[in-house]
Amino acid sequence: MIDAATLAQMNGEQVCPPHAGPAWREAFEYGFDMSLIEETLTKTPEQRLDEHQQKLNFILEIEATRSRKN
Amino acid sequence: MAQDDKALIARLQQHGVEFVLIGGVCGVMHGAGLVTYDLDVCCRLGSVNLRRLEAALKDLNPWHRLTPNKLPFALTDELCSCLKNLYLQTDLGKLDCLGDVKGVGDYDAVLKRSVEFEMSFGRIRMLDLDTLIAAKEAVGREKDKYAVRLLRVLAEKRRGSN
């Protein structure tokens, strides 16, 4: 049987942890997916840059495809 | 058009260009999950460093991307003495070289407030997190305010872990 908290997490409900600072709370309330920030913090600066490059490549590919269709 | 920030950074580093990463890519490397379409650096815009920059980009067909007739990036002694910023398009993407950073100061001021990181191709410098926040607050566009929200979280977490 899955507990309510785990099920909530599976369903994407994020809870502001009690020890979160004011900047964290503000960003959370603004609507940022804080799990992405927490995950990024586990990486080195170079790994973050590599991941960013992958995202950027994808976006640029979509834009190029859109331009070709137009 | 391709944008390969890591390759551009490696080029600058390998040619001994004096630069500090600023802007969106700096934010990404600090941990902000944003997407940015160009590479911003602050660099010393004196003749020696400009010539190093020119050498770093020589085979990348660099041109001044804000000129309507796509002027090639080609230095002269006169140009070296009057450039304040450089906005370039290259085969590896957009590279914006600023002589100073709003809210921080000239290259020497930026250098004092930078941190060094080891990358796979060598050591590079980027603005420290608090200074990056100050710089983005000084510019104050909506997208900068958006980024500052994220950067403040990173600064807060860093203080907490210290």
PDB file of C-alpha atoms in Angstrom, chain B residues 2-103:
ATOM      1  CA  ALA B   2      24.686  26.198 -34.069  1.00  0.00           C
ATOM      2  CA  GLN B   3      25.626  27.458 -30.618  1.00  0.00           C
ATOM      3  CA  ASP B   4      28.415  25.475 -28.956  1.00  0.00           C
ATOM      4  CA  ASP B   5      29.307  27.372 -25.806  1.00  0.00           C
ATOM      5  CA  LYS B   6      31.757  24.811 -24.456  1.00  0.00           C
ATOM      6  CA  ALA B   7      33.725  24.779 -27.695  1.00  0.00           C
ATOM      7  CA  LEU B   8      33.822  28.587 -27.734  1.00  0.00           C
ATOM      8  CA  ILE B   9      34.985  28.737 -24.132  1.00  0.00           C
ATOM      9  CA  ALA B  10      37.665  26.135 -24.850  1.00  0.00           C
ATOM     10  CA  ARG B  11      38.877  28.197 -27.813  1.00  0.00           C
ATOM     11  CA  LEU B  12      39.259  31.316 -25.712  1.00  0.00           C
ATOM     12  CA  GLN B  13      41.016  29.423 -22.946  1.00  0.00           C
ATOM     13  CA  GLN B  14      43.407  27.647 -25.293  1.00  0.00           C
ATOM     14  CA  HIS B  15      44.445  30.911 -26.945  1.00  0.00           C
ATOM     15  CA  GLY B  16      45.156  32.610 -23.630  1.00  0.00           C
ATOM     16  CA  VAL B  17      42.351  35.155 -23.948  1.00  0.00           C
ATOM     17  CA  GLU B  18      41.755  36.991 -20.677  1.00  0.00           C
ATOM     18  CA  PHE B  19      38.035  36.598 -20.008  1.00  0.00           C
ATOM     19  CA  VAL B  20      35.480  35.943 -17.290  1.00  0.00           C
ATOM     20  CA  LEU B  21      32.219  34.142 -18.017  1.00  0.00           C
ATOM     21  CA  ILE B  22      29.173  36.243 -17.219  1.00  0.00           C
ATOM     22  CA  GLY B  23      25.508  36.170 -18.123  1.00  0.00           C
ATOM     23  CA  GLY B  24      23.305  33.173 -18.765  1.00  0.00           C
ATOM     24  CA  VAL B  25      25.991  30.538 -19.238  1.00  0.00           C
ATOM     25  CA  CYS B  26      27.580  31.635 -15.976  1.00  0.00           C
ATOM     26  CA  GLY B  27      24.198  31.182 -14.328  1.00  0.00           C
ATOM     27  CA  VAL B  28      23.852  27.732 -15.871  1.00  0.00           C
ATOM     28  CA  MET B  29      27.224  26.695 -14.531  1.00  0.00           C
ATOM     29  CA  HIS B  30      26.310  27.908 -11.059  1.00  0.00           C
ATOM     30  CA  GLY B  31      23.236  25.691 -11.257  1.00  0.00           C
ATOM     31  CA  ALA B  32      20.388  27.809 -12.659  1.00  0.00           C
ATOM     32  CA  GLY B  33      18.203  25.701 -14.966  1.00  0.00           C
ATOM     33  CA  LEU B  34      17.830  28.298 -17.693  1.00  0.00           C
ATOM     34  CA  VAL B  35      18.395  28.204 -21.432  1.00  0.00           C
ATOM     35  CA  THR B  36      20.447  30.952 -23.003  1.00  0.00           C
ATOM     36  CA  TYR B  37      21.169  31.497 -26.698  1.00  0.00           C
ATOM     37  CA  ASP B  38      24.520  33.231 -26.590  1.00  0.00           C
ATOM     38  CA  LEU B  39      27.805  33.245 -24.708  1.00  0.00           C
ATOM     39  CA  ASP B  40      28.580  36.394 -22.725  1.00  0.00           C
ATOM     40  CA  VAL B  41      32.048  37.132 -21.429  1.00  0.00           C
ATOM     41  CA  CYS B  42      33.740  40.145 -19.945  1.00  0.00           C
ATOM     42  CA  CYS B  43      37.185  40.555 -21.371  1.00  0.00           C
ATOM     43  CA  ARG B  44      40.064  42.961 -21.374  1.00  0.00           C
ATOM     44  CA  LEU B  45      39.599  44.966 -24.537  1.00  0.00           C
ATOM     45  CA  GLY B  46      43.191  46.114 -24.915  1.00  0.00           C
ATOM     46  CA  SER B  47      45.189  45.485 -28.046  1.00  0.00           C
ATOM     47  CA  VAL B  48      47.072  42.408 -26.788  1.00  0.00           C
ATOM     48  CA  ASN B  49      44.002  40.555 -25.568  1.00  0.00           C
ATOM     49  CA  LEU B  50      41.977  41.544 -28.635  1.00  0.00           C
ATOM     50  CA  ARG B  51      44.662  40.050 -30.855  1.00  0.00           C
ATOM     51  CA  ARG B  52      44.474  36.829 -28.834  1.00  0.00           C
ATOM     52  CA  LEU B  53      40.696  36.851 -29.307  1.00  0.00           C
ATOM     53  CA  GLU B  54      41.123  37.437 -33.009  1.00  0.00           C
ATOM     54  CA  ALA B  55      43.499  34.461 -33.214  1.00  0.00           C
ATOM     55  CA  ALA B  56      41.071  32.278 -31.221  1.00  0.00           C
ATOM     56  CA  LEU B  57      38.239  32.965 -33.657  1.00  0.00           C
ATOM     57  CA  LYS B  58      40.209  33.273 -36.884  1.00  0.00           C
ATOM     58  CA  ASP B  59      38.919  30.105 -38.584  1.00  0.00           C
ATOM     59  CA  LEU B  60      35.348  30.535 -37.332  1.00  0.00           C
ATOM     60  CA  ASN B  61      34.347  33.266 -39.826  1.00  0.00           C
ATOM     61  CA  PRO B  62      33.580  35.819 -37.103  1.00  0.00           C
ATOM     62  CA  TRP B  63      31.534  38.878 -37.978  1.00  0.00           C
ATOM     63  CA  HIS B  64      29.983  41.765 -36.098  1.00  0.00           C
ATOM     64  CA  ARG B  65      26.437  40.508 -35.632  1.00  0.00           C
ATOM     65  CA  LEU B  66      24.877  43.904 -34.907  1.00  0.00           C
ATOM     66  CA  THR B  67      26.102  45.453 -38.164  1.00  0.00           C
ATOM     67  CA  PRO B  68      23.498  45.332 -40.938  1.00  0.00           C
ATOM     68  CA  ASN B  69      26.078  44.385 -43.566  1.00  0.00           C
ATOM     69  CA  LYS B  70      27.694  41.629 -41.449  1.00  0.00           C
ATOM     70  CA  LEU B  71      31.113  43.239 -41.197  1.00  0.00           C
ATOM     71  CA  PRO B  72      33.891  40.676 -40.737  1.00  0.00           C
ATOM     72  CA  PHE B  73      35.716  40.793 -37.431  1.00  0.00           C
ATOM     73  CA  ALA B  74      39.095  42.170 -38.446  1.00  0.00           C
ATOM     74  CA  LEU B  75      41.166  44.224 -36.050  1.00  0.00           C
ATOM     75  CA  THR B  76      43.124  47.326 -36.842  1.00  0.00           C
ATOM     76  CA  ASP B  77      45.154  49.401 -34.394  1.00  0.00           C
ATOM     77  CA  GLU B  78      42.481  52.085 -34.586  1.00  0.00           C
ATOM     78  CA  LEU B  79      39.679  49.617 -33.805  1.00  0.00           C
ATOM     79  CA  CYS B  80      41.647  48.159 -30.898  1.00  0.00           C
ATOM     80  CA  SER B  81      41.794  51.580 -29.306  1.00  0.00           C
ATOM     81  CA  CYS B  82      38.083  52.336 -29.509  1.00  0.00           C
ATOM     82  CA  LEU B  83      36.221  49.066 -28.959  1.00  0.00           C
ATOM     83  CA  LYS B  84      34.091  49.000 -25.820  1.00  0.00           C
ATOM     84  CA  ASN B  85      32.197  45.797 -26.594  1.00  0.00           C
ATOM     85  CA  LEU B  86      32.136  43.142 -29.274  1.00  0.00           C
ATOM     86  CA  TYR B  87      29.026  41.324 -30.454  1.00  0.00           C
ATOM     87  CA  LEU B  88      30.160  38.520 -32.710  1.00  0.00           C
ATOM     88  CA  GLN B  89      28.627  35.705 -34.691  1.00  0.00           C
ATOM     89  CA  THR B  90      30.953  32.776 -35.329  1.00  0.00           C
ATOM     90  CA  ASP B  91      30.665  29.273 -36.745  1.00  0.00           C
ATOM     91  CA  LEU B  92      30.400  28.081 -33.128  1.00  0.00           C
ATOM     92  CA  GLY B  93      27.676  30.582 -32.252  1.00  0.00           C
ATOM     93  CA  LYS B  94      27.195  34.007 -30.753  1.00  0.00           C
ATOM     94  CA  LEU B  95      29.920  35.459 -28.559  1.00  0.00           C
ATOM     95  CA  ASP B  96      29.361  38.770 -26.799  1.00  0.00           C
ATOM     96  CA  CYS B  97      32.480  40.316 -25.271  1.00  0.00           C
ATOM     97  CA  LEU B  98      31.814  43.169 -22.876  1.00  0.00           C
ATOM     98  CA  GLY B  99      34.472  45.516 -21.632  1.00  0.00           C
ATOM     99  CA  ASP B 100      32.589  46.116 -18.417  1.00  0.00           C
ATOM    100  CA  VAL B 101      29.619  44.703 -16.532  1.00  0.00           C
ATOM    101  CA  LYS B 102      26.826  46.902 -15.237  1.00  0.00           C
ATOM    102  CA  GLY B 103      26.649  46.808 -11.488  1.00  0.00           C
TER     103      GLY B 103
END
